[in-house]
Amino acid sequence: MEAIKAPRGTRDILGNESWKWAYVTDTFRNVADDYGYREVHLPIFEHTELFCRGVGETTDIVEKEMYTFTDRGGRSVTLRPEMTASMVRSYLENNMASGPQPAKLWGAGPMFRYERPQKGRYRQFVQLDVEALGAQDAFVDLEIIDLSMEFYRRLGLSNLNVVLNSVGCPKCRPVYRKALQDFLKPRYDELCDSCKSRYERNPLRILDCKSPICKEISENAPSIMEYLCDECKEHFSELRRGLDRIGANVIHDKRLVRGLDYYTKTAYEILSGDLGAQNAVCGGGRYDNLAEAIGGPHVPGVGFASGIERVMLTMEAQGCSFGREPANKVYAVAAEPSAKLETMNLVRTLRMNHISADMDYMGRSLKSQMKSAGNMASYACIIGGDELAKGVVTVKNLGDGTQEELTPEQLVNKLK
Ligand code: AMP
């Protein structure tokens, strides 16, 4: 029988790597704390309806990427493909509107999308997600963008481009949409198949298409900037003034879109120069009409999500530090079987004093226990007949080879 493998597009993150993940998440947690965002833990599956309405029926995610199944109670549920819709659902369900506004939330966890796996693209991946709900102010958009940039700064990342645009609102976007369709119409037949179907349903997404011919066709398309209503224009200018004030280096990309009715005003992405095709480390923006789309009242919101795998790939490419790999300080060695009980007790004493320690459980010889110590720890603490009689431990510094006899108490004080 063939051994069972993990599903395509998933990965095991093992001990040689997981400490790096912890470093990135801890860094994110610290940044979120400094900006006043509180962590929430939301379900990994939700009613399918939440994503159909909260992400949008015409998106790739809802059309072809969701892991949807019927549970034993006959309800259609979906493994979350993103967190924003859940965040807004949670805001409404827990009546966060009655608390301080904006509600500032962050969360981390796995997302699921049935996409073709490639470098930086998985079917299960981890997002770090930040959302500010309840405020219209352009400086909240600024705070969100600033928070994401500060996160990457603390990780030591460089070679990142922040690209920004406005996608307007339901007042001004339909006019732009029409102008864009009129512009594309004469060359409709040349568009790729996806863009042909986008033409009616979601024409702004054509600006985003990676196919060379679609790129060429839309190159001189009218810019949404010329169609923004006064409110959207002012919001964008205010955000840009704020970004200038903090010295943020941001590129205005008029082709960047979200292309869904409830995404409004700000759209942005942060792109890594060290990744290939899947080069977005972060995507975000404002979605003032999402709460209504999922059946709630009007709640403006803005946020971003960053994929941890792409952040780590970029860090690795740039040789960034991940802090220190956890290692045992002590490996306790029983020089003879009669010393095993005291060796065990020494290990326990060290652990209770926050000194990481381990010992042999495989009945190995003294020589091979010393070898394990050399591989795994900074100190070997040896207990044999002599040590048992004197109530001490022989402590060998595996770095410089020096050796001394200490009582367990002295050892704890030395290593603490
Ligand atoms: P999105 O929700 O599509 O705007 O994605 C936000 C961020 O999540 C992207 O910028 C990526 O960093 C990450 N991401 C999205 N899809 C994937 C995927 N399939 N695999 C790995 N990371 C992803």
CSV table of C-alpha atoms and ligand atoms in Angstrom, one decimal:
chain,number,residue,atom,x,y,z
A,1,MET,CA,0.0,0.0,0.0
A,2,GLU,CA,1.3,3.4,-0.9
A,3,ALA,CA,2.0,5.8,2.0
A,4,ILE,CA,-0.5,8.7,2.3
A,5,LYS,CA,0.9,12.1,1.5
A,6,ALA,CA,-0.3,15.6,2.4
A,7,PRO,CA,-2.7,17.1,-0.1
A,8,ARG,CA,-1.3,19.2,-3.0
A,9,GLY,CA,-0.8,22.8,-2.1
A,10,THR,CA,-0.3,22.1,1.7
A,11,ARG,CA,2.9,21.9,3.6
A,12,ASP,CA,4.2,20.6,6.9
A,13,ILE,CA,6.0,23.3,8.9
A,14,LEU,CA,8.4,21.4,11.1
A,15,GLY,CA,10.6,22.3,14.0
A,16,ASN,CA,13.5,23.5,11.9
A,17,GLU,CA,11.2,26.2,10.4
A,18,SER,CA,8.4,26.8,12.9
A,19,TRP,CA,10.6,29.0,15.1
A,20,LYS,CA,10.9,31.4,12.2
A,21,TRP,CA,7.1,31.5,11.8
A,22,ALA,CA,6.8,32.2,15.5
A,23,TYR,CA,9.3,35.1,15.1
A,24,VAL,CA,7.3,36.7,12.3
A,25,THR,CA,4.0,36.3,14.1
A,26,ASP,CA,5.4,37.7,17.4
A,27,THR,CA,6.8,40.7,15.5
A,28,PHE,CA,3.4,41.2,13.9
A,29,ARG,CA,1.7,40.9,17.4
A,30,ASN,CA,4.1,43.6,18.8
A,31,VAL,CA,3.4,46.0,15.9
A,32,ALA,CA,-0.4,45.4,16.2
A,33,ASP,CA,-0.2,46.1,20.0
A,34,ASP,CA,1.7,49.3,19.4
A,35,TYR,CA,-1.0,50.5,17.0
A,36,GLY,CA,-3.8,49.5,19.4
A,37,TYR,CA,-5.2,46.5,17.6
A,38,ARG,CA,-6.6,43.6,19.6
A,39,GLU,CA,-6.3,39.9,18.6
A,40,VAL,CA,-9.4,37.9,17.8
A,41,HIS,CA,-9.8,34.2,17.1
A,42,LEU,CA,-12.6,33.5,14.5
A,43,PRO,CA,-13.9,30.3,13.1
A,44,ILE,CA,-12.0,28.6,10.3
A,45,PHE,CA,-15.3,27.7,8.6
A,46,GLU,CA,-18.3,29.9,8.1
A,47,HIS,CA,-21.6,29.7,6.3
A,48,THR,CA,-20.9,29.7,2.5
A,49,GLU,CA,-23.3,32.6,2.1
A,50,LEU,CA,-20.9,34.9,4.1
A,51,PHE,CA,-18.2,34.6,1.5
A,52,CYS,CA,-20.6,34.7,-1.5
A,53,ARG,CA,-21.9,38.0,-0.3
A,54,GLY,CA,-18.9,39.3,1.6
A,55,VAL,CA,-16.2,38.5,-1.0
A,56,GLY,CA,-18.5,38.7,-4.0
A,57,GLU,CA,-20.1,36.3,-6.4
A,58,THR,CA,-18.0,37.5,-9.4
A,59,THR,CA,-14.6,37.1,-7.8
A,60,ASP,CA,-12.2,34.2,-8.6
A,61,ILE,CA,-12.3,33.2,-5.0
A,62,VAL,CA,-16.1,32.6,-4.9
A,63,GLU,CA,-16.4,31.4,-8.5
A,64,LYS,CA,-13.7,28.7,-8.4
A,65,GLU,CA,-11.5,28.6,-5.4
A,66,MET,CA,-13.6,27.8,-2.3
A,67,TYR,CA,-13.4,24.6,-0.3
A,68,THR,CA,-17.2,24.2,0.2
A,69,PHE,CA,-19.0,21.2,1.6
A,70,THR,CA,-22.2,20.2,3.1
A,71,ASP,CA,-22.0,19.3,6.8
A,72,ARG,CA,-23.9,16.4,8.4
A,73,GLY,CA,-26.7,18.8,9.2
A,74,GLY,CA,-27.2,19.6,5.5
A,75,ARG,CA,-25.7,23.1,5.8
A,76,SER,CA,-23.3,24.5,3.2
A,77,VAL,CA,-20.1,25.6,5.0
A,78,THR,CA,-16.8,26.9,3.5
A,79,LEU,CA,-13.3,26.9,4.8
A,80,ARG,CA,-12.5,30.6,5.0
A,81,PRO,CA,-10.6,31.9,1.9
A,82,GLU,CA,-9.9,35.2,3.7
A,83,MET,CA,-10.7,36.9,7.0
A,84,THR,CA,-12.3,40.3,6.2
A,85,ALA,CA,-15.8,38.9,5.8
A,86,SER,CA,-15.5,37.0,9.1
A,87,MET,CA,-14.2,40.1,10.8
A,88,VAL,CA,-17.2,42.2,9.7
A,89,ARG,CA,-19.6,39.4,10.6
A,90,SER,CA,-18.0,39.2,14.1
A,91,TYR,CA,-18.3,43.0,14.5
A,92,LEU,CA,-22.0,42.9,13.7
A,93,GLU,CA,-22.8,39.7,15.6
A,94,ASN,CA,-20.9,40.9,18.8
A,95,ASN,CA,-22.4,44.4,18.6
A,96,MET,CA,-18.9,46.0,18.5
A,97,ALA,CA,-20.6,49.2,17.3
A,98,SER,CA,-21.5,49.9,21.0
A,99,GLY,CA,-17.8,49.8,21.9
A,100,PRO,CA,-15.0,52.2,21.1
A,101,GLN,CA,-14.8,53.2,17.4
A,102,PRO,CA,-13.2,52.3,15.2
A,103,ALA,CA,-13.0,48.7,16.5
A,104,LYS,CA,-9.4,47.7,15.8
A,105,LEU,CA,-9.0,43.9,15.3
A,106,TRP,CA,-6.3,41.6,14.1
A,107,GLY,CA,-6.1,37.9,13.6
A,108,ALA,CA,-3.8,35.2,12.2
A,109,GLY,CA,-4.5,31.8,10.8
A,110,PRO,CA,-4.8,29.5,7.9
A,111,MET,CA,-6.9,30.4,4.8
A,112,PHE,CA,-7.9,27.9,2.0
A,113,ARG,CA,-8.1,28.5,-1.7
A,114,TYR,CA,-8.3,26.0,-4.5
A,115,GLU,CA,-5.6,27.6,-6.6
A,116,ARG,CA,-2.9,26.1,-8.8
A,117,PRO,CA,0.1,25.7,-6.4
A,118,GLN,CA,3.4,27.4,-7.3
A,119,LYS,CA,6.1,29.2,-5.5
A,120,GLY,CA,4.5,31.5,-3.0
A,121,ARG,CA,1.0,30.1,-3.7
A,122,TYR,CA,-0.5,27.4,-1.7
A,123,ARG,CA,-4.0,25.9,-1.1
A,124,GLN,CA,-3.6,26.3,2.6
A,125,PHE,CA,-1.6,29.5,3.6
A,126,VAL,CA,-1.5,31.7,6.7
A,127,GLN,CA,-2.6,35.3,6.7
A,128,LEU,CA,-2.0,38.0,9.2
A,129,ASP,CA,-5.0,40.2,9.0
A,130,VAL,CA,-5.8,43.7,10.4
A,131,GLU,CA,-9.1,45.5,10.2
A,132,ALA,CA,-10.4,48.9,11.5
A,133,LEU,CA,-14.2,49.0,11.5
A,134,GLY,CA,-16.5,51.9,12.1
A,135,ALA,CA,-14.5,54.9,10.8
A,136,GLN,CA,-14.5,56.8,7.5
A,137,ASP,CA,-11.5,58.9,8.2
A,138,ALA,CA,-8.7,58.7,5.6
A,139,PHE,CA,-6.2,58.7,8.4
A,140,VAL,CA,-7.4,55.2,9.4
A,141,ASP,CA,-6.5,54.1,5.9
A,142,LEU,CA,-3.1,55.8,6.6
A,143,GLU,CA,-2.8,53.9,9.9
A,144,ILE,CA,-3.4,50.6,8.2
A,145,ILE,CA,-0.9,51.2,5.4
A,146,ASP,CA,1.6,52.5,8.0
A,147,LEU,CA,1.1,49.5,10.2
A,148,SER,CA,1.9,47.1,7.3
A,149,MET,CA,5.0,49.1,6.4
A,150,GLU,CA,6.2,49.2,10.0
A,151,PHE,CA,5.7,45.4,10.2
A,152,TYR,CA,8.0,44.8,7.2
A,153,ARG,CA,10.5,47.5,8.5
A,154,ARG,CA,10.8,45.6,11.8
A,155,LEU,CA,11.4,42.4,10.0
A,156,GLY,CA,14.3,44.1,8.2
A,157,LEU,CA,12.7,43.9,4.7
A,158,SER,CA,13.7,46.2,1.9
A,159,ASN,CA,13.1,46.2,-1.9
A,160,LEU,CA,9.3,46.6,-1.3
A,161,ASN,CA,7.0,48.7,-3.4
A,162,VAL,CA,3.8,50.2,-1.9
A,163,VAL,CA,1.3,50.7,-4.7
A,164,LEU,CA,-1.9,52.7,-4.1
A,165,ASN,CA,-5.1,53.6,-5.9
A,166,SER,CA,-8.6,54.6,-5.4
A,167,VAL,CA,-11.5,52.5,-6.7
A,168,GLY,CA,-14.2,55.1,-6.1
A,169,CYS,CA,-17.5,54.3,-4.6
A,170,PRO,CA,-21.0,53.2,-5.9
A,171,LYS,CA,-21.7,56.8,-6.7
A,172,CYS,CA,-18.8,57.4,-9.1
A,173,ARG,CA,-17.7,54.0,-10.1
A,174,PRO,CA,-20.6,53.1,-12.4
A,175,VAL,CA,-19.8,56.1,-14.6
A,176,TYR,CA,-16.1,55.0,-14.8
A,177,ARG,CA,-17.2,51.5,-15.5
A,178,LYS,CA,-19.2,52.6,-18.4
A,179,ALA,CA,-16.4,54.7,-19.8
A,180,LEU,CA,-14.0,51.8,-19.5
A,181,GLN,CA,-16.4,49.5,-21.3
A,182,ASP,CA,-16.8,52.0,-24.1
A,183,PHE,CA,-13.1,52.3,-24.4
A,184,LEU,CA,-12.6,48.5,-24.5
A,185,LYS,CA,-15.5,47.7,-26.8
A,186,PRO,CA,-13.8,48.1,-30.2
A,187,ARG,CA,-11.2,45.5,-29.2
A,188,TYR,CA,-13.5,43.2,-27.2
A,189,ASP,CA,-12.9,40.2,-29.5
A,190,GLU,CA,-9.1,40.3,-28.8
A,191,LEU,CA,-9.5,40.1,-25.0
A,192,CYS,CA,-8.6,36.8,-23.3
A,193,ASP,CA,-11.5,34.5,-22.4
A,194,SER,CA,-11.5,35.6,-18.7
A,195,CYS,CA,-11.6,39.2,-19.6
A,196,LYS,CA,-14.4,38.6,-22.1
A,197,SER,CA,-16.5,37.3,-19.2
A,198,ARG,CA,-15.2,40.1,-17.0
A,199,TYR,CA,-16.4,42.7,-19.5
A,200,GLU,CA,-20.0,42.7,-18.4
A,201,ARG,CA,-19.7,41.5,-14.8
A,202,ASN,CA,-16.5,43.2,-13.5
A,203,PRO,CA,-14.7,45.2,-16.2
A,204,LEU,CA,-12.4,47.0,-13.7
A,205,ARG,CA,-10.6,43.6,-13.3
A,206,ILE,CA,-9.5,43.7,-16.9
A,207,LEU,CA,-7.0,46.4,-15.8
A,208,ASP,CA,-5.5,43.8,-13.6
A,209,CYS,CA,-5.2,41.0,-16.2
A,210,LYS,CA,-1.7,39.6,-16.6
A,211,SER,CA,-2.1,38.5,-20.2
A,212,PRO,CA,0.1,40.6,-22.6
A,213,ILE,CA,-2.7,41.3,-25.1
A,214,CYS,CA,-5.2,42.5,-22.4
A,215,LYS,CA,-2.4,44.7,-20.9
A,216,GLU,CA,-1.7,46.2,-24.3
A,217,ILE,CA,-5.4,46.8,-25.0
A,218,SER,CA,-6.1,48.5,-21.7
A,219,GLU,CA,-2.8,50.5,-21.7
A,220,ASN,CA,-4.4,53.8,-22.6
A,221,ALA,CA,-7.7,53.2,-20.9
A,222,PRO,CA,-9.2,56.2,-19.1
A,223,SER,CA,-8.1,56.6,-15.5
A,224,ILE,CA,-10.5,56.2,-12.6
A,225,MET,CA,-9.0,59.4,-11.1
A,226,GLU,CA,-10.8,61.5,-13.7
A,227,TYR,CA,-14.1,60.0,-12.6
A,228,LEU,CA,-13.9,60.1,-8.8
A,229,CYS,CA,-16.7,62.0,-7.0
A,230,ASP,CA,-15.7,64.9,-4.7
A,231,GLU,CA,-15.8,62.8,-1.6
A,232,CYS,CA,-13.6,60.0,-3.0
A,233,LYS,CA,-11.2,62.6,-4.4
A,234,GLU,CA,-10.9,64.4,-1.1
A,235,HIS,CA,-10.4,61.1,0.7
A,236,PHE,CA,-7.6,60.1,-1.6
A,237,SER,CA,-5.9,63.5,-1.3
A,238,GLU,CA,-6.1,63.4,2.5
A,239,LEU,CA,-4.5,60.0,2.5
A,240,ARG,CA,-1.8,61.1,0.2
A,241,ARG,CA,-1.1,64.2,2.3
A,242,GLY,CA,-0.8,61.9,5.3
A,243,LEU,CA,1.5,59.5,3.5
A,244,ASP,CA,3.7,62.4,2.4
A,245,ARG,CA,3.9,63.7,6.0
A,246,ILE,CA,5.2,60.3,7.3
A,247,GLY,CA,7.6,60.1,4.3
A,248,ALA,CA,6.1,57.0,2.9
A,249,ASN,CA,7.3,56.1,-0.5
A,250,VAL,CA,4.1,55.1,-2.3
A,251,ILE,CA,3.5,54.6,-6.0
A,252,HIS,CA,0.2,55.6,-7.5
A,253,ASP,CA,-0.8,52.7,-9.8
A,254,LYS,CA,-4.0,53.7,-11.6
A,255,ARG,CA,-4.5,50.1,-12.7
A,256,LEU,CA,-4.7,48.6,-9.2
A,257,VAL,CA,-8.3,47.5,-8.6
A,258,ARG,CA,-10.4,45.5,-6.3
A,259,GLY,CA,-13.3,45.6,-8.7
A,260,LEU,CA,-16.2,44.8,-6.3
A,261,ASP,CA,-19.1,47.0,-5.4
A,262,TYR,CA,-18.4,47.1,-1.7
A,263,TYR,CA,-14.7,47.9,-2.0
A,264,THR,CA,-14.5,51.7,-1.9
A,265,LYS,CA,-11.9,54.3,-2.2
A,266,THR,CA,-8.5,53.0,-1.1
A,267,ALA,CA,-6.9,49.9,-2.6
A,268,TYR,CA,-3.3,49.1,-2.0
A,269,GLU,CA,-0.7,46.3,-2.3
A,270,ILE,CA,2.8,45.8,-1.2
A,271,LEU,CA,5.0,44.0,-3.8
A,272,SER,CA,8.3,42.3,-3.2
A,273,GLY,CA,11.0,42.7,-5.7
A,274,ASP,CA,12.4,39.3,-4.6
A,275,LEU,CA,9.5,37.1,-5.5
A,276,GLY,CA,8.4,35.9,-8.9
A,277,ALA,CA,4.9,36.0,-10.3
A,278,GLN,CA,3.3,35.8,-6.8
A,279,ASN,CA,4.9,39.0,-5.6
A,280,ALA,CA,2.2,40.6,-3.4
A,281,VAL,CA,3.2,40.3,0.3
A,282,CYS,CA,0.2,42.3,1.3
A,283,GLY,CA,-3.1,43.5,-0.1
A,284,GLY,CA,-5.7,45.7,1.5
A,285,GLY,CA,-8.1,48.6,1.2
A,286,ARG,CA,-11.4,50.1,2.2
A,287,TYR,CA,-14.8,48.3,2.0
A,288,ASP,CA,-17.4,50.8,3.2
A,289,ASN,CA,-20.3,48.7,1.8
A,290,LEU,CA,-19.3,45.2,2.9
A,291,ALA,CA,-21.3,45.2,6.2
A,292,GLU,CA,-24.4,46.0,4.3
A,293,ALA,CA,-23.6,43.3,1.7
A,294,ILE,CA,-23.7,40.7,4.4
A,295,GLY,CA,-27.0,42.0,5.8
A,296,GLY,CA,-25.9,44.6,8.4
A,297,PRO,CA,-26.1,48.4,8.7
A,298,HIS,CA,-23.6,50.7,7.1
A,299,VAL,CA,-20.2,50.2,8.7
A,300,PRO,CA,-17.2,51.6,7.0
A,301,GLY,CA,-14.0,49.5,7.3
A,302,VAL,CA,-10.4,49.3,6.1
A,303,GLY,CA,-7.8,46.7,6.5
A,304,PHE,CA,-5.1,44.5,5.0
A,305,ALA,CA,-3.9,40.8,4.9
A,306,SER,CA,-0.4,39.7,4.5
A,307,GLY,CA,0.6,36.1,3.6
A,308,ILE,CA,3.2,34.8,6.0
A,309,GLU,CA,4.7,32.4,3.5
A,310,ARG,CA,5.5,35.2,1.0
A,311,VAL,CA,6.9,37.4,3.8
A,312,MET,CA,9.2,34.5,4.9
A,313,LEU,CA,10.3,33.8,1.3
A,314,THR,CA,11.2,37.5,0.9
A,315,MET,CA,13.0,37.5,4.3
A,316,GLU,CA,15.0,34.4,3.2
A,317,ALA,CA,15.9,35.9,-0.2
A,318,GLN,CA,17.1,39.1,1.6
A,319,GLY,CA,19.0,37.2,4.3
A,320,CYS,CA,16.9,38.8,7.1
A,321,SER,CA,17.4,37.6,10.7
A,322,PHE,CA,14.7,35.4,12.3
A,323,GLY,CA,16.1,36.0,15.8
A,324,ARG,CA,17.6,33.0,17.5
A,325,GLU,CA,16.8,29.3,16.9
A,326,PRO,CA,15.7,27.7,20.2
A,327,ALA,CA,18.3,25.3,21.5
A,328,ASN,CA,18.8,23.3,24.7
A,329,LYS,CA,21.1,24.9,27.1
A,330,VAL,CA,21.8,21.7,29.0
A,331,TYR,CA,22.0,18.0,28.1
A,332,ALA,CA,22.1,15.9,31.3
A,333,VAL,CA,24.2,12.8,31.0
A,334,ALA,CA,23.9,9.7,33.3
A,335,ALA,CA,27.4,8.3,33.4
A,336,GLU,CA,26.0,5.0,34.8
A,337,PRO,CA,22.5,3.5,35.1
A,338,SER,CA,22.3,4.2,38.8
A,339,ALA,CA,22.5,7.9,38.1
A,340,LYS,CA,19.4,8.0,35.9
A,341,LEU,CA,17.0,9.0,38.7
A,342,GLU,CA,19.1,12.0,39.8
A,343,THR,CA,19.7,13.0,36.1
A,344,MET,CA,16.0,13.0,35.6
A,345,ASN,CA,15.5,15.1,38.7
A,346,LEU,CA,18.3,17.6,37.7
A,347,VAL,CA,16.6,18.1,34.3
A,348,ARG,CA,13.3,18.8,36.0
A,349,THR,CA,14.9,21.3,38.4
A,350,LEU,CA,16.5,23.1,35.4
A,351,ARG,CA,13.3,23.2,33.5
A,352,MET,CA,11.4,24.6,36.5
A,353,ASN,CA,13.9,27.4,36.5
A,354,HIS,CA,13.3,28.2,32.8
A,355,ILE,CA,16.6,26.6,31.7
A,356,SER,CA,15.9,24.3,28.7
A,357,ALA,CA,17.3,20.9,29.4
A,358,ASP,CA,17.0,17.4,28.1
A,359,MET,CA,18.4,13.9,28.7
A,360,ASP,CA,18.7,10.5,27.1
A,361,TYR,CA,15.7,8.1,27.0
A,362,MET,CA,17.2,5.5,24.6
A,363,GLY,CA,19.6,3.7,27.0
A,364,ARG,CA,22.6,5.1,25.2
A,365,SER,CA,26.2,4.7,26.4
A,366,LEU,CA,28.1,7.5,28.1
A,367,LYS,CA,30.0,8.2,24.9
A,368,SER,CA,27.0,8.5,22.7
A,369,GLN,CA,25.1,10.6,25.4
A,370,MET,CA,28.1,13.0,25.2
A,371,LYS,CA,27.8,13.1,21.5
A,372,SER,CA,24.1,14.0,21.8
A,373,ALA,CA,25.1,16.7,24.2
A,374,GLY,CA,27.5,18.1,21.7
A,375,ASN,CA,24.8,18.1,19.0
A,376,MET,CA,22.0,19.6,21.1
A,377,ALA,CA,23.2,21.7,23.9
A,378,SER,CA,25.7,24.3,25.2
A,379,TYR,CA,26.5,22.4,28.5
A,380,ALA,CA,26.8,18.7,29.3
A,381,CYS,CA,25.9,18.0,33.0
A,382,ILE,CA,27.3,14.7,33.9
A,383,ILE,CA,26.2,12.6,37.0
A,384,GLY,CA,28.0,9.4,37.9
A,385,GLY,CA,28.9,7.6,41.1
A,386,ASP,CA,31.3,10.3,42.3
A,387,GLU,CA,28.9,13.1,41.7
A,388,LEU,CA,26.1,11.2,43.4
A,389,ALA,CA,28.3,10.7,46.5
A,390,LYS,CA,29.2,14.4,46.7
A,391,GLY,CA,25.8,15.8,45.7
A,392,VAL,CA,27.3,17.7,42.7
A,393,VAL,CA,27.2,17.7,38.9
A,394,THR,CA,30.1,17.9,36.6
A,395,VAL,CA,29.4,20.8,34.2
A,396,LYS,CA,31.2,20.8,30.9
A,397,ASN,CA,31.1,23.9,28.8
A,398,LEU,CA,30.8,22.4,25.3
A,399,GLY,CA,32.0,25.6,23.7
A,400,ASP,CA,35.5,25.9,25.3
A,401,GLY,CA,35.8,22.4,26.9
A,402,THR,CA,36.2,23.8,30.5
A,403,GLN,CA,34.8,21.7,33.3
A,404,GLU,CA,33.7,22.4,36.9
A,405,GLU,CA,31.8,20.7,39.7
A,406,LEU,CA,28.7,22.5,40.9
A,407,THR,CA,25.7,21.7,43.2
A,408,PRO,CA,22.4,21.8,41.3
A,409,GLU,CA,21.7,25.1,43.0
A,410,GLN,CA,25.0,26.7,41.9
A,411,LEU,CA,24.3,25.3,38.4
A,412,VAL,CA,20.9,27.0,38.3
A,413,ASN,CA,22.4,30.3,39.5
A,414,LYS,CA,25.1,30.1,36.9
A,415,LEU,CA,22.8,29.5,33.9
A,416,LYS,CA,19.8,31.6,34.9
B,1,AMP,P1,-5.9,38.7,-1.0
B,1,AMP,O1,-6.8,38.3,0.1
B,1,AMP,O2,-6.0,37.9,-2.2
B,1,AMP,O3,-5.8,40.2,-1.2
B,1,AMP,O4,-4.4,38.3,-0.5
B,1,AMP,C1,-3.8,39.0,0.6
B,1,AMP,C2,-2.4,38.4,0.7
B,1,AMP,O5,-2.5,37.0,1.1
B,1,AMP,C3,-1.6,38.4,-0.5
B,1,AMP,O6,-0.9,39.6,-0.7
B,1,AMP,C4,-0.6,37.2,-0.3
B,1,AMP,O7,0.5,37.7,0.5
B,1,AMP,C5,-1.4,36.2,0.5
B,1,AMP,N1,-2.0,35.2,-0.4
B,1,AMP,C6,-3.1,35.2,-1.1
B,1,AMP,N2,-3.3,34.0,-1.7
B,1,AMP,C7,-2.3,33.2,-1.4
B,1,AMP,C8,-1.9,31.8,-1.7
B,1,AMP,N3,-2.7,31.1,-2.4
B,1,AMP,N4,-0.8,31.3,-1.1
B,1,AMP,C9,0.0,32.1,-0.3
B,1,AMP,N5,-0.3,33.4,0.0
B,1,AMP,C10,-1.4,33.9,-0.5
